[in-house]
Structures are given as C-alpha cells and as structure tokens.
Amino acid sequence: MATAAPPAAALGTQPPPLASASLYVGDLDPNVTEPQLFEVFSVVGPVASIRVCRDAMTRRSLGYSYVNFHNVVDAERALDTLNYTGIKGKACRIMWKHRDPSIRKSGAGNIFIKNLDKTVDTRTLHDTFSQFGNILSCKVAMDEHANSRGFGFVQFETAEEANEAISKVNGMLLQDKRLFVGPFIPRSERESSSGERRYTNCYVKNLPESVTDGAFEAQFKSHGDITSCKVMRKEDGTSRCFGFVNFKEADQAKIAVEAMNGKPVFGGDKDLYVGRAEKESERKDKLKKKYDQIRMERVKNNQLVNLYIKNLDDTIDDERLRNTFTSYGTITSAKVMRDKDRPEVSKGFGFVCFSSPEEATRAVTAMNGQMVGTKPIYVALHQPIEIRRSMQASQGQQRGPMLPRFQVGGGVGGMPMPMAQMPGFPGGPRNPGQQVFMFPQHGGMHPGQYGPRNP
C-alpha cells in the first residue's frame, strides 16, 4: 500500500518565477464574502486586498477569490498553513496566482488520477504527489453532494515532474485501491480524427416490453464482440423499455449505432434510439447548461421590455393597467399582483411587458410619476430578483462597520491613498463593477483610515 509522502513544503509551495504576493483561493462556498476571508487570512500576516470574483450580471460569487499580501513571505505562509482549511463548511484550495495564464491553460505537467477511494480528499492527493515537484493545482472531483467521484487532477510546474509522478505512482495502491495515473488528455483530443467521440457503451431506448435479455444481445451481437448487455427492469421484473450494450471496440459500437438507430428492429410501435451512453453527471450538466441558457436569454430579453409599476391604486385591475399603457406600443402581458390568500386584494404593484425596448423606454419616460386613479405611479425597467438581491448584498457589505477605505503606506510620503487611485491586482486592471476590499498594514492608525460608522 502506497503511503502519503510527508508534506514537502519546499517542493509543493514554492512561489512561481516573478512571484507576487497574490494567492488564488478556490472551491469557496457561494456565500463567502471578503470580510470573512480577511478574518481567515489576516492571522498569518498583513492583508493588502481581497476580491471575491462575481458574475457580471447576477453578482453571484463564482466560487473563487484573490488574496493579496504585502509580502511574499506572508503569502507563502498562508499557502502552507491555510490550504484546504474549511471556510463555511467547505475546504478551500489555495494556489499561487500566475501572471501568465498560459502556464495553467497549456495543460503541460497535468496528470489524471482515477480509481481513488472515496475517503481520499484533495489534501491527501496533494500530500501523495508533492514529493515529485512543485504543484500548481490539485483537486479531487466532487459531486453535488460533496462526495468524491473517484478521480482527480494534479498539475505540476514542469512536464518532467509530471512524468516522474506517473512512472512512480501508476499502479500503486492507495487506501487499498490500485491507482491509474496518466497524462491528462483534453476532451477535444480524446475524440477521433474525424471529430467524433470514441465510446464502447451504447444506450438503447424505445424497446418493446416483450424483448428479453437474450433477444436483445442476439440482435446486437452481429455488429461486434459484446462484453456486457442488459435490459433494465423494474422491481416487479417488467421491462423499463431501455437497456445498455457494451462492445469490446469503439469501432464496433459505432457500427451498431449506425445500423440500429432509428430502425424498428424489434417490431415495436417506435423506432429504436441507439447512441452513446452518457453518465448521469453529463446529462445533468447538459440539462443545466440548457436551462441556464434559456433562463439568461429570457432575463436578457425581458430586462429591456418588462416594466415594474408600483404605488397602484386598489381599484386598478389587469385590464385597466393594460389600457393605461397601450398607447405606447404593443403589450404582450399586463398583470397586477394580488394576495395569494385573498385574490380580490391588490398588492399595489404590477408588471407590463412590451414587444420592444423602444416602446418600454417610451412608456417609462411618459408614465413615471403620472396620476393613475388617486395615486402617482412609479414606473421603471424590471430587474430580476437575483440581480436585486446581489446588489443589496453588495451595498450592505460596502456599508459595513470598520471597513477600511484607504491603504496605508501606498501614497506619497506615507499618506493614505484613496481606493479610486489604487492599482488593481497583478495581471491587469480589474473589471468595472468588481469589488476590491483593501486592508491596512498592521501598525498605528492614520487619520481618515476608516470611514464614519453608521449611527
């Protein structure tokens, strides 16, 4: 059984060439904020600045951040002592921030490890491979329930270090399971020269209920050597009308798909569907991406045509709301929101959706502040709830007590420098709208270092 090597701080945490004092902190809980990170990292040394990276539209955390120290020694100490520390219940992953992203994106020195025991976490994987060289990134893949998926990745600084790790660890036992360790191959390169992904396992659906395992296997056997074949069944033994066939060679699976897909092979009412068997995680990812794309398109499209109207008179109903705005363009929907338990009671606000942004803009300009019934109404473009919540959270953090507004020692003659004049993080200026929280060095307080507290 392979044992984890003793932590090799000198090998695994050496700062990269031309290192700054910047760290990448990943695998963060979406609710982690800059002040919470400051509490964690300030214990090892003075923190210069922290930025949690967020989605430009929704302002949701992307799950990673950058932490800047005043000197490399403190950053190195943080990497040694705080890596894989739990923050809000999740172990964070800390790496050096590289100015040149091509080092990370090139894939050089990146290895793939599979057949990991479920108890092996990222820290154990890091300790196992740190003896072979400087590790830039290390991660065990997790599912949505934070359980190991049985594989992981380690990226070394050089290809030579990666090759040594592969030669020494491949085939060794870790937690009584024999590891496979090999070079990481991007998905695009795993496909065949024709651009098609190679596979051996086929998924077959639209099977008649009468098809047996024997008949199922016999039908596919003519296309190649089968290693396994199964019709999926319910607890009572009845067919679930789909199954799986695994061929010995990828070319055989391709021939079977081409020959059987879309054909009424078993004489049922439906044509068979035969294709590559996808993992559950792949199907979920596809559905999630499709749903997110539809949702974001809907948000983007409705954001410029959907109006929010509040301070409505209690007598205003859907029809009157529509008639009030119909002179400004084509209305696709108009709705006054009502109490769920008492539908006859208006909640005092509603929505009007136009067919084009120009019509919506014209309506906002003309109707905001106008009297409708007995009240002046407020009219504005509607903002999705995710964006409103994120903006409120950001505003709340900015108004928080004891939040430093200046960085000490950055100005001329030791005077504090306003945040607006401070340079961004290494690697280029920050994007508009992103928050950067600047923290003072330890020492005496300076006038104007902290903004006024809320009463």
GROMACS .gro file of C-alpha atoms in nm:
model
  455
    1MET     CA    1   0.000   0.000   0.000
    2ALA     CA    2   0.138   0.337  -0.105
    3THR     CA    3   0.176   0.578   0.180
    4ALA     CA    4   0.137   0.954   0.152
    5ALA     CA    5   0.469   1.130   0.147
    6PRO     CA    6   0.548   1.376   0.424
    7PRO     CA    7   0.446   1.728   0.333
    8ALA     CA    8   0.715   1.875   0.111
    9ALA     CA    9   0.659   2.243   0.158
   10ALA     CA   10   0.980   2.329  -0.017
   11LEU     CA   11   0.864   2.141  -0.327
   12GLY     CA   12   0.490   2.187  -0.325
   13THR     CA   13   0.459   2.552  -0.229
   14GLN     CA   14   0.750   2.730  -0.391
   15PRO     CA   15   0.644   3.064  -0.532
   16PRO     CA   16   0.644   3.076  -0.911
   17PRO     CA   17   0.907   3.276  -1.100
   18LEU     CA   18   0.848   3.652  -1.073
   19ALA     CA   19   0.601   3.575  -0.793
   20SER     CA   20   0.388   3.844  -0.646
   21ALA     CA   21   0.228   3.811  -0.304
   22SER     CA   22  -0.106   3.713  -0.465
   23LEU     CA   23  -0.291   3.390  -0.397
   24TYR     CA   24  -0.579   3.223  -0.577
   25VAL     CA   25  -0.837   3.081  -0.334
   26GLY     CA   26  -1.084   2.840  -0.494
   27ASP     CA   27  -1.364   2.596  -0.404
   28LEU     CA   28  -1.534   2.863  -0.194
   29ASP     CA   29  -1.890   2.849  -0.070
   30PRO     CA   30  -2.103   3.093  -0.276
   31ASN     CA   31  -2.189   3.289   0.040
   32VAL     CA   32  -1.828   3.362   0.144
   33THR     CA   33  -1.756   3.737   0.149
   34GLU     CA   34  -1.440   3.949   0.153
   35PRO     CA   35  -1.461   4.034   0.527
   36GLN     CA   36  -1.489   3.662   0.612
   37LEU     CA   37  -1.180   3.586   0.404
   38PHE     CA   38  -0.998   3.873   0.574
   39GLU     CA   39  -1.064   3.714   0.914
   40VAL     CA   40  -0.912   3.386   0.792
   41PHE     CA   41  -0.603   3.520   0.612
   42SER     CA   42  -0.511   3.812   0.836
   43VAL     CA   43  -0.393   3.573   1.106
   44VAL     CA   44  -0.078   3.489   0.904
   45GLY     CA   45   0.019   3.845   0.810
   46PRO     CA   46  -0.099   4.187   0.688
   47VAL     CA   47  -0.350   4.152   0.403
   48ALA     CA   48  -0.335   4.419   0.133
   49SER     CA   49  -0.655   4.342  -0.056
   50ILE     CA   50  -0.916   4.073  -0.124
   51ARG     CA   51  -1.151   4.026  -0.417
   52VAL     CA   52  -1.424   3.764  -0.449
   53CYS     CA   53  -1.492   3.720  -0.821
   54ARG     CA   54  -1.858   3.752  -0.914
   55ASP     CA   55  -2.082   3.712  -1.217
   56ALA     CA   56  -2.106   4.044  -1.400
   57MET     CA   57  -2.484   4.023  -1.437
   58THR     CA   58  -2.615   3.841  -1.128
   59ARG     CA   59  -2.329   3.943  -0.891
   60ARG     CA   60  -2.324   3.588  -0.758
   61SER     CA   61  -1.993   3.453  -0.635
   62LEU     CA   62  -1.807   3.238  -0.888
   63GLY     CA   63  -1.656   3.034  -0.604
   64TYR     CA   64  -1.305   3.175  -0.610
   65SER     CA   65  -1.117   3.484  -0.499
   66TYR     CA   66  -0.776   3.653  -0.495
   67VAL     CA   67  -0.595   3.748  -0.175
   68ASN     CA   68  -0.305   3.996  -0.189
   69PHE     CA   69  -0.048   4.015   0.090
   70HIS     CA   70   0.207   4.291   0.139
   71ASN     CA   71   0.498   4.049   0.104
   72VAL     CA   72   0.569   3.708  -0.046
   73VAL     CA   73   0.674   3.555   0.287
   74ASP     CA   74   0.326   3.601   0.435
   75ALA     CA   75   0.163   3.467   0.119
   76GLU     CA   76   0.386   3.159   0.132
   77ARG     CA   77   0.298   3.106   0.499
   78ALA     CA   78  -0.073   3.131   0.417
   79LEU     CA   79  -0.034   2.873   0.141
   80ASP     CA   80   0.148   2.635   0.376
   81THR     CA   81  -0.084   2.671   0.676
   82LEU     CA   82  -0.429   2.754   0.535
   83ASN     CA   83  -0.452   2.535   0.223
   84TYR     CA   84  -0.761   2.308   0.247
   85THR     CA   85  -0.886   2.496   0.554
   86GLY     CA   86  -1.263   2.481   0.598
   87ILE     CA   87  -1.443   2.811   0.528
   88LYS     CA   88  -1.820   2.796   0.585
   89GLY     CA   89  -1.807   2.418   0.570
   90LYS     CA   90  -1.601   2.382   0.250
   91ALA     CA   91  -1.228   2.316   0.224
   92CYS     CA   92  -1.070   2.598   0.025
   93ARG     CA   93  -0.799   2.532  -0.235
   94ILE     CA   94  -0.510   2.781  -0.243
   95MET     CA   95  -0.257   2.830  -0.523
   96TRP     CA   96  -0.017   3.096  -0.637
   97LYS     CA   97  -0.173   3.344  -0.876
   98HIS     CA   98   0.020   3.335  -1.203
   99ARG     CA   99   0.055   3.647  -1.410
  100ASP     CA  100   0.077   3.432  -1.723
  101PRO     CA  101  -0.240   3.218  -1.759
  102SER     CA  102  -0.081   3.021  -2.044
  103ILE     CA  103   0.115   2.823  -1.783
  104ARG     CA  104  -0.210   2.695  -1.636
  105LYS     CA  105  -0.408   2.664  -1.959
  106SER     CA  106  -0.137   2.486  -2.158
  107GLY     CA  107  -0.200   2.159  -1.972
  108ALA     CA  108   0.174   2.090  -1.950
  109GLY     CA  109   0.251   1.888  -1.640
  110ASN     CA  110  -0.115   1.800  -1.583
  111ILE     CA  111  -0.192   1.441  -1.481
  112PHE     CA  112  -0.516   1.247  -1.435
  113ILE     CA  113  -0.569   1.005  -1.145
  114LYS     CA  114  -0.862   0.764  -1.127
  115ASN     CA  115  -0.983   0.475  -0.911
  116LEU     CA  116  -0.944   0.687  -0.598
  117ASP     CA  117  -1.100   0.564  -0.279
  118LYS     CA  118  -1.397   0.772  -0.162
  119THR     CA  119  -1.204   0.870   0.152
  120VAL     CA  120  -0.919   1.032  -0.046
  121ASP     CA  121  -0.963   1.410  -0.039
  122THR     CA  122  -0.769   1.689  -0.208
  123ARG     CA  123  -0.527   1.728   0.084
  124THR     CA  124  -0.438   1.357   0.075
  125LEU     CA  125  -0.391   1.371  -0.302
  126HIS     CA  126  -0.168   1.677  -0.266
  127ASP     CA  127   0.045   1.514   0.004
  128THR     CA  128   0.082   1.198  -0.206
  129PHE     CA  129   0.219   1.381  -0.512
  130SER     CA  130   0.400   1.679  -0.356
  131GLN     CA  131   0.725   1.480  -0.329
  132PHE     CA  132   0.762   1.482  -0.708
  133GLY     CA  133   0.771   1.858  -0.764
  134ASN     CA  134   0.605   2.197  -0.736
  135ILE     CA  135   0.226   2.152  -0.759
  136LEU     CA  136   0.037   2.435  -0.928
  137SER     CA  137  -0.308   2.284  -0.885
  138CYS     CA  138  -0.457   1.978  -0.718
  139LYS     CA  139  -0.819   1.870  -0.697
  140VAL     CA  140  -1.040   1.565  -0.634
  141ALA     CA  141  -1.362   1.587  -0.839
  142MET     CA  142  -1.676   1.604  -0.625
  143ASP     CA  143  -2.046   1.558  -0.700
  144GLU     CA  144  -2.323   1.796  -0.595
  145HIS     CA  145  -2.336   1.629  -0.250
  146ALA     CA  146  -1.961   1.688  -0.189
  147ASN     CA  147  -1.881   1.316  -0.232
  148SER     CA  148  -1.573   1.208  -0.424
  149ARG     CA  149  -1.631   1.097  -0.783
  150GLY     CA  150  -1.326   0.871  -0.766
  151PHE     CA  151  -1.088   1.072  -0.982
  152GLY     CA  152  -0.878   1.386  -0.962
  153PHE     CA  153  -0.614   1.604  -1.124
  154VAL     CA  154  -0.268   1.729  -1.030
  155GLN     CA  155  -0.081   1.989  -1.232
  156PHE     CA  156   0.294   2.018  -1.185
  157GLU     CA  157   0.510   2.310  -1.285
  158THR     CA  158   0.701   2.105  -1.543
  159ALA     CA  159   0.630   1.805  -1.764
  160GLU     CA  160   0.935   1.628  -1.620
  161GLU     CA  161   0.785   1.634  -1.270
  162ALA     CA  162   0.455   1.502  -1.406
  163ASN     CA  163   0.626   1.217  -1.592
  164GLU     CA  164   0.815   1.115  -1.279
  165ALA     CA  165   0.491   1.110  -1.078
  166ILE     CA  166   0.324   0.893  -1.345
  167SER     CA  167   0.613   0.644  -1.353
  168LYS     CA  168   0.633   0.616  -0.973
  169VAL     CA  169   0.263   0.615  -0.871
  170ASN     CA  170   0.077   0.449  -1.160
  171GLY     CA  171  -0.034   0.104  -1.047
  172MET     CA  172   0.043   0.168  -0.680
  173LEU     CA  173  -0.210   0.110  -0.400
  174LEU     CA  174  -0.367   0.398  -0.212
  175GLN     CA  175  -0.621   0.309   0.056
  176ASP     CA  176  -0.620  -0.049  -0.082
  177LYS     CA  177  -0.720   0.065  -0.433
  178ARG     CA  178  -0.487   0.043  -0.732
  179LEU     CA  179  -0.443   0.384  -0.894
  180PHE     CA  180  -0.435   0.470  -1.260
  181VAL     CA  181  -0.214   0.774  -1.321
  182GLY     CA  182  -0.157   0.913  -1.668
  183PRO     CA  183  -0.122   1.236  -1.864
  184PHE     CA  184  -0.437   1.447  -1.872
  185ILE     CA  185  -0.586   1.448  -2.222
  186PRO     CA  186  -0.839   1.726  -2.300
  187ARG     CA  187  -1.177   1.607  -2.420
  188SER     CA  188  -1.120   1.760  -2.763
  189GLU     CA  189  -0.810   1.541  -2.808
  190ARG     CA  190  -0.989   1.230  -2.680
  191GLU     CA  191  -1.211   1.241  -2.987
  192SER     CA  192  -1.120   1.054  -3.303
  193SER     CA  193  -0.954   1.220  -3.601
  194SER     CA  194  -1.298   1.265  -3.761
  195GLY     CA  195  -1.410   1.477  -3.465
  196GLU     CA  196  -1.639   1.208  -3.319
  197ARG     CA  197  -1.603   1.099  -2.960
  198ARG     CA  198  -1.499   0.736  -2.921
  199TYR     CA  199  -1.700   0.509  -2.692
  200THR     CA  200  -1.789   0.144  -2.641
  201ASN     CA  201  -2.104   0.164  -2.427
  202CYS     CA  202  -2.434   0.218  -2.611
  203TYR     CA  203  -2.769   0.330  -2.471
  204VAL     CA  204  -3.080   0.179  -2.634
  205LYS     CA  205  -3.435   0.302  -2.569
  206ASN     CA  206  -3.789   0.251  -2.709
  207LEU     CA  207  -3.761  -0.126  -2.661
  208PRO     CA  208  -4.089  -0.325  -2.665
  209GLU     CA  209  -4.174  -0.470  -2.324
  210SER     CA  210  -4.155  -0.823  -2.462
  211VAL     CA  211  -3.782  -0.804  -2.551
  212THR     CA  212  -3.573  -1.041  -2.338
  213ASP     CA  213  -3.204  -1.010  -2.248
  214GLY     CA  214  -3.124  -1.296  -2.485
  215ALA     CA  215  -3.306  -1.144  -2.781
  216PHE     CA  216  -3.153  -0.806  -2.702
  217GLU     CA  217  -2.800  -0.945  -2.705
  218ALA     CA  218  -2.857  -1.157  -3.015
  219GLN     CA  219  -2.970  -0.854  -3.215
  220PHE     CA  220  -2.654  -0.656  -3.136
  221LYS     CA  221  -2.409  -0.947  -3.146
  222SER     CA  222  -2.383  -0.932  -3.523
  223HIS     CA  223  -2.209  -0.593  -3.501
  224GLY     CA  224  -1.917  -0.697  -3.280
  225ASP     CA  225  -1.795  -0.862  -2.961
  226ILE     CA  226  -2.013  -0.772  -2.661
  227THR     CA  227  -1.867  -0.755  -2.311
  228SER     CA  228  -2.199  -0.685  -2.136
  229CYS     CA  229  -2.563  -0.645  -2.233
  230LYS     CA  230  -2.866  -0.569  -2.016
  231VAL     CA  231  -3.233  -0.471  -2.048
  232MET     CA  232  -3.322  -0.257  -1.745
  233ARG     CA  233  -3.622  -0.378  -1.543
  234LYS     CA  234  -3.844  -0.261  -1.258
  235GLU     CA  235  -3.863  -0.433  -0.920
  236ASP     CA  236  -4.152  -0.649  -1.041
  237GLY     CA  237  -3.948  -0.771  -1.339
  238THR     CA  238  -4.127  -0.575  -1.614
  239SER     CA  239  -3.912  -0.400  -1.873
  240ARG     CA  240  -3.831  -0.032  -1.842
  241CYS     CA  241  -3.802  -0.031  -2.222
  242PHE     CA  242  -3.435   0.067  -2.234
  243GLY     CA  243  -3.100  -0.105  -2.193
  244PHE     CA  244  -2.723  -0.092  -2.244
  245VAL     CA  245  -2.481  -0.275  -2.472
  246ASN     CA  246  -2.106  -0.253  -2.419
  247PHE     CA  247  -1.881  -0.354  -2.708
  248LYS     CA  248  -1.519  -0.457  -2.694
  249GLU     CA  249  -1.407  -0.198  -2.950
  250ALA     CA  250  -1.521   0.159  -3.017
  251ASP     CA  251  -1.548   0.092  -3.392
  252GLN     CA  252  -1.795  -0.190  -3.323
  253ALA     CA  253  -2.011   0.040  -3.110
  254LYS     CA  254  -2.011   0.298  -3.391
  255ILE     CA  255  -2.122   0.037  -3.647
  256ALA     CA  256  -2.405  -0.077  -3.417
  257VAL     CA  257  -2.529   0.280  -3.369
  258GLU     CA  258  -2.527   0.346  -3.743
  259ALA     CA  259  -2.706   0.019  -3.819
  260MET     CA  260  -2.968   0.019  -3.542
  261ASN     CA  261  -3.052   0.381  -3.461
  262GLY     CA  262  -3.392   0.488  -3.596
  263LYS     CA  263  -3.489   0.135  -3.708
  264PRO     CA  264  -3.793  -0.066  -3.589
  265VAL     CA  265  -3.567  -0.363  -3.514
  266PHE     CA  266  -3.784  -0.546  -3.262
  267GLY     CA  267  -4.114  -0.475  -3.438
  268GLY     CA  268  -4.239  -0.221  -3.182
  269ASP     CA  269  -4.450   0.088  -3.243
  270LYS     CA  270  -4.147   0.316  -3.201
  271ASP     CA  271  -3.813   0.328  -3.378
  272LEU     CA  272  -3.514   0.245  -3.162
  273TYR     CA  273  -3.285   0.515  -3.031
  274VAL     CA  274  -2.926   0.390  -3.013
  275GLY     CA  275  -2.643   0.623  -2.911
  276ARG     CA  276  -2.351   0.678  -2.678
  277ALA     CA  277  -2.433   0.603  -2.315
  278GLU     CA  278  -2.384   0.922  -2.116
  279LYS     CA  279  -2.305   0.943  -1.747
  280GLU     CA  280  -2.568   1.089  -1.519
  281SER     CA  281  -2.338   1.384  -1.447
  282GLU     CA  282  -2.307   1.455  -1.821
  283ARG     CA  283  -2.684   1.452  -1.869
  284LYS     CA  284  -2.732   1.680  -1.570
  285ASP     CA  285  -2.465   1.919  -1.696
  286LYS     CA  286  -2.629   1.934  -2.039
  287LEU     CA  287  -2.972   1.999  -1.891
  288LYS     CA  288  -2.832   2.260  -1.652
  289LYS     CA  289  -2.648   2.443  -1.931
  290LYS     CA  290  -2.958   2.434  -2.148
  291TYR     CA  291  -3.178   2.562  -1.865
  292ASP     CA  292  -2.929   2.834  -1.767
  293GLN     CA  293  -2.900   2.948  -2.127
  294ILE     CA  294  -3.278   2.969  -2.167
  295ARG     CA  295  -3.313   3.149  -1.834
  296MET     CA  296  -3.038   3.401  -1.910
  297GLU     CA  297  -3.181   3.469  -2.256
  298ARG     CA  298  -3.522   3.522  -2.101
  299VAL     CA  299  -3.375   3.755  -1.838
  300LYS     CA  300  -3.176   3.942  -2.102
  301ASN     CA  301  -3.474   3.979  -2.335
  302ASN     CA  302  -3.725   4.075  -2.066
  303GLN     CA  303  -3.489   4.311  -1.888
  304LEU     CA  304  -3.534   4.580  -2.152
  305VAL     CA  305  -3.906   4.533  -2.227
  306ASN     CA  306  -4.062   4.443  -1.890
  307LEU     CA  307  -4.175   4.731  -1.671
  308TYR     CA  308  -4.227   4.732  -1.295
  309ILE     CA  309  -4.511   4.958  -1.176
  310LYS     CA  310  -4.576   5.026  -0.808
  311ASN     CA  311  -4.799   5.250  -0.593
  312LEU     CA  312  -5.104   5.132  -0.786
  313ASP     CA  313  -5.450   5.232  -0.671
  314ASP     CA  314  -5.652   4.945  -0.520
  315THR     CA  315  -5.910   4.983  -0.798
  316ILE     CA  316  -5.659   4.910  -1.078
  317ASP     CA  317  -5.704   4.565  -1.237
  318ASP     CA  318  -5.522   4.390  -1.523
  319GLU     CA  319  -5.745   4.538  -1.793
  320ARG     CA  320  -5.716   4.895  -1.669
  321LEU     CA  321  -5.339   4.858  -1.633
  322ARG     CA  322  -5.314   4.740  -1.993
  323ASN     CA  323  -5.535   5.025  -2.119
  324THR     CA  324  -5.322   5.280  -1.931
  325PHE     CA  325  -5.007   5.177  -2.119
  326THR     CA  326  -5.145   5.056  -2.452
  327SER     CA  327  -5.086   5.390  -2.628
  328TYR     CA  328  -4.707   5.345  -2.601
  329GLY     CA  329  -4.679   5.022  -2.800
  330THR     CA  330  -4.774   4.657  -2.830
  331ILE     CA  331  -4.825   4.499  -2.489
  332THR     CA  332  -4.758   4.125  -2.462
  333SER     CA  333  -4.873   4.097  -2.099
  334ALA     CA  334  -5.006   4.312  -1.816
  335LYS     CA  335  -5.054   4.186  -1.461
  336VAL     CA  336  -5.149   4.337  -1.125
  337MET     CA  337  -5.010   4.123  -0.844
  338ARG     CA  338  -5.264   4.011  -0.585
  339ASP     CA  339  -5.266   3.849  -0.242
  340LYS     CA  340  -5.244   3.472  -0.268
  341ASP     CA  341  -5.500   3.408   0.006
  342ARG     CA  342  -5.730   3.696  -0.096
  343PRO     CA  343  -5.721   3.733  -0.476
  344GLU     CA  344  -5.954   4.033  -0.464
  345VAL     CA  345  -5.690   4.237  -0.275
  346SER     CA  346  -5.424   4.412  -0.487
  347LYS     CA  347  -5.064   4.416  -0.361
  348GLY     CA  348  -5.017   4.763  -0.509
  349PHE     CA  349  -4.771   4.674  -0.785
  350GLY     CA  350  -4.768   4.501  -1.121
  351PHE     CA  351  -4.585   4.443  -1.450
  352VAL     CA  352  -4.633   4.545  -1.811
  353CYS     CA  353  -4.431   4.378  -2.085
  354PHE     CA  354  -4.387   4.544  -2.426
  355SER     CA  355  -4.278   4.388  -2.754
  356SER     CA  356  -3.970   4.610  -2.797
  357PRO     CA  357  -3.722   4.803  -2.576
  358GLU     CA  358  -3.808   5.131  -2.754
  359GLU     CA  359  -4.175   5.103  -2.653
  360ALA     CA  360  -4.083   5.020  -2.294
  361THR     CA  361  -3.844   5.316  -2.271
  362ARG     CA  362  -4.109   5.548  -2.412
  363ALA     CA  363  -4.362   5.426  -2.153
  364VAL     CA  364  -4.117   5.475  -1.862
  365THR     CA  365  -4.038   5.831  -1.974
  366ALA     CA  366  -4.403   5.928  -2.018
  367MET     CA  367  -4.573   5.749  -1.727
  368ASN     CA  368  -4.333   5.763  -1.432
  369GLY     CA  369  -4.489   5.991  -1.169
  370GLN     CA  370  -4.823   6.026  -1.352
  371MET     CA  371  -5.152   6.007  -1.164
  372VAL     CA  372  -5.344   5.684  -1.228
  373GLY     CA  373  -5.659   5.671  -1.022
  374THR     CA  374  -5.582   5.852  -0.699
  375LYS     CA  375  -5.205   5.785  -0.679
  376PRO     CA  376  -4.891   5.885  -0.870
  377ILE     CA  377  -4.734   5.565  -1.003
  378TYR     CA  378  -4.367   5.466  -1.012
  379VAL     CA  379  -4.254   5.310  -1.341
  380ALA     CA  380  -3.911   5.157  -1.411
  381LEU     CA  381  -3.748   4.873  -1.602
  382HIS     CA  382  -3.788   4.548  -1.412
  383GLN     CA  383  -3.479   4.390  -1.255
  384PRO     CA  384  -3.475   4.012  -1.185
  385ILE     CA  385  -3.474   3.918  -0.818
  386GLU     CA  386  -3.125   3.763  -0.840
  387ILE     CA  387  -2.975   4.092  -0.955
  388ARG     CA  388  -3.163   4.293  -0.690
  389ARG     CA  389  -3.052   4.063  -0.409
  390SER     CA  390  -2.690   4.068  -0.523
  391MET     CA  391  -2.691   4.447  -0.548
  392GLN     CA  392  -2.844   4.476  -0.199
  393ALA     CA  393  -2.584   4.236  -0.059
  394SER     CA  394  -2.301   4.432  -0.221
  395GLN     CA  395  -2.438   4.760  -0.086
  396GLY     CA  396  -2.470   4.608   0.261
  397GLN     CA  397  -2.108   4.494   0.256
  398GLN     CA  398  -1.991   4.837   0.146
  399ARG     CA  399  -2.182   5.000   0.436
  400GLY     CA  400  -2.046   4.751   0.690
  401PRO     CA  401  -1.875   4.890   1.003
  402MET     CA  402  -1.496   4.914   1.028
  403LEU     CA  403  -1.446   4.861   0.656
  404PRO     CA  404  -1.116   5.025   0.555
  405ARG     CA  405  -1.137   5.286   0.281
  406PHE     CA  406  -0.767   5.351   0.235
  407GLN     CA  407  -0.450   5.151   0.207
  408VAL     CA  408  -0.177   5.279   0.438
  409GLY     CA  409   0.168   5.346   0.302
  410GLY     CA  410   0.065   5.346  -0.063
  411GLY     CA  411   0.064   5.723  -0.115
  412VAL     CA  412   0.329   5.989  -0.129
  413GLY     CA  413   0.515   6.045   0.195
  414GLY     CA  414   0.328   5.767   0.375
  415MET     CA  415  -0.010   5.939   0.337
  416PRO     CA  416  -0.315   5.719   0.275
  417MET     CA  417  -0.409   5.663  -0.089
  418PRO     CA  418  -0.779   5.673  -0.188
  419MET     CA  419  -0.910   5.342  -0.326
  420ALA     CA  420  -1.006   5.503  -0.657
  421GLN     CA  421  -0.635   5.571  -0.729
  422MET     CA  422  -0.504   5.232  -0.628
  423PRO     CA  423  -0.380   4.990  -0.891
  424GLY     CA  424  -0.567   4.665  -0.946
  425PHE     CA  425  -0.444   4.316  -0.891
  426PRO     CA  426  -0.136   4.180  -1.063
  427GLY     CA  427  -0.210   4.085  -1.417
  428GLY     CA  428  -0.410   4.391  -1.523
  429PRO     CA  429  -0.683   4.626  -1.410
  430ARG     CA  430  -0.994   4.483  -1.253
  431ASN     CA  431  -1.323   4.471  -1.439
  432PRO     CA  432  -1.575   4.752  -1.389
  433GLY     CA  433  -1.820   4.678  -1.109
  434GLN     CA  434  -1.596   4.429  -0.927
  435GLN     CA  435  -1.532   4.498  -0.561
  436VAL     CA  436  -1.180   4.507  -0.424
  437PHE     CA  437  -1.152   4.530  -0.046
  438MET     CA  438  -0.829   4.697   0.064
  439PHE     CA  439  -0.693   4.636   0.412
  440PRO     CA  440  -0.429   4.840   0.603
  441GLN     CA  441  -0.096   4.714   0.724
  442HIS     CA  442  -0.063   4.643   1.090
  443GLY     CA  443   0.058   4.937   1.292
  444GLY     CA  444  -0.064   5.274   1.409
  445MET     CA  445  -0.391   5.416   1.280
  446HIS     CA  446  -0.392   5.711   1.045
  447PRO     CA  447  -0.646   5.989   1.027
  448GLY     CA  448  -0.912   5.908   0.772
  449GLN     CA  449  -0.817   5.540   0.769
  450TYR     CA  450  -1.172   5.434   0.845
  451GLY     CA  451  -1.492   5.586   0.716
  452PRO     CA  452  -1.762   5.712   0.951
  453ARG     CA  453  -1.958   5.445   1.128
  454ASN     CA  454  -2.330   5.409   1.087
  455PRO     CA  455  -2.515   5.574   1.376
   0.00000   0.00000   0.00000
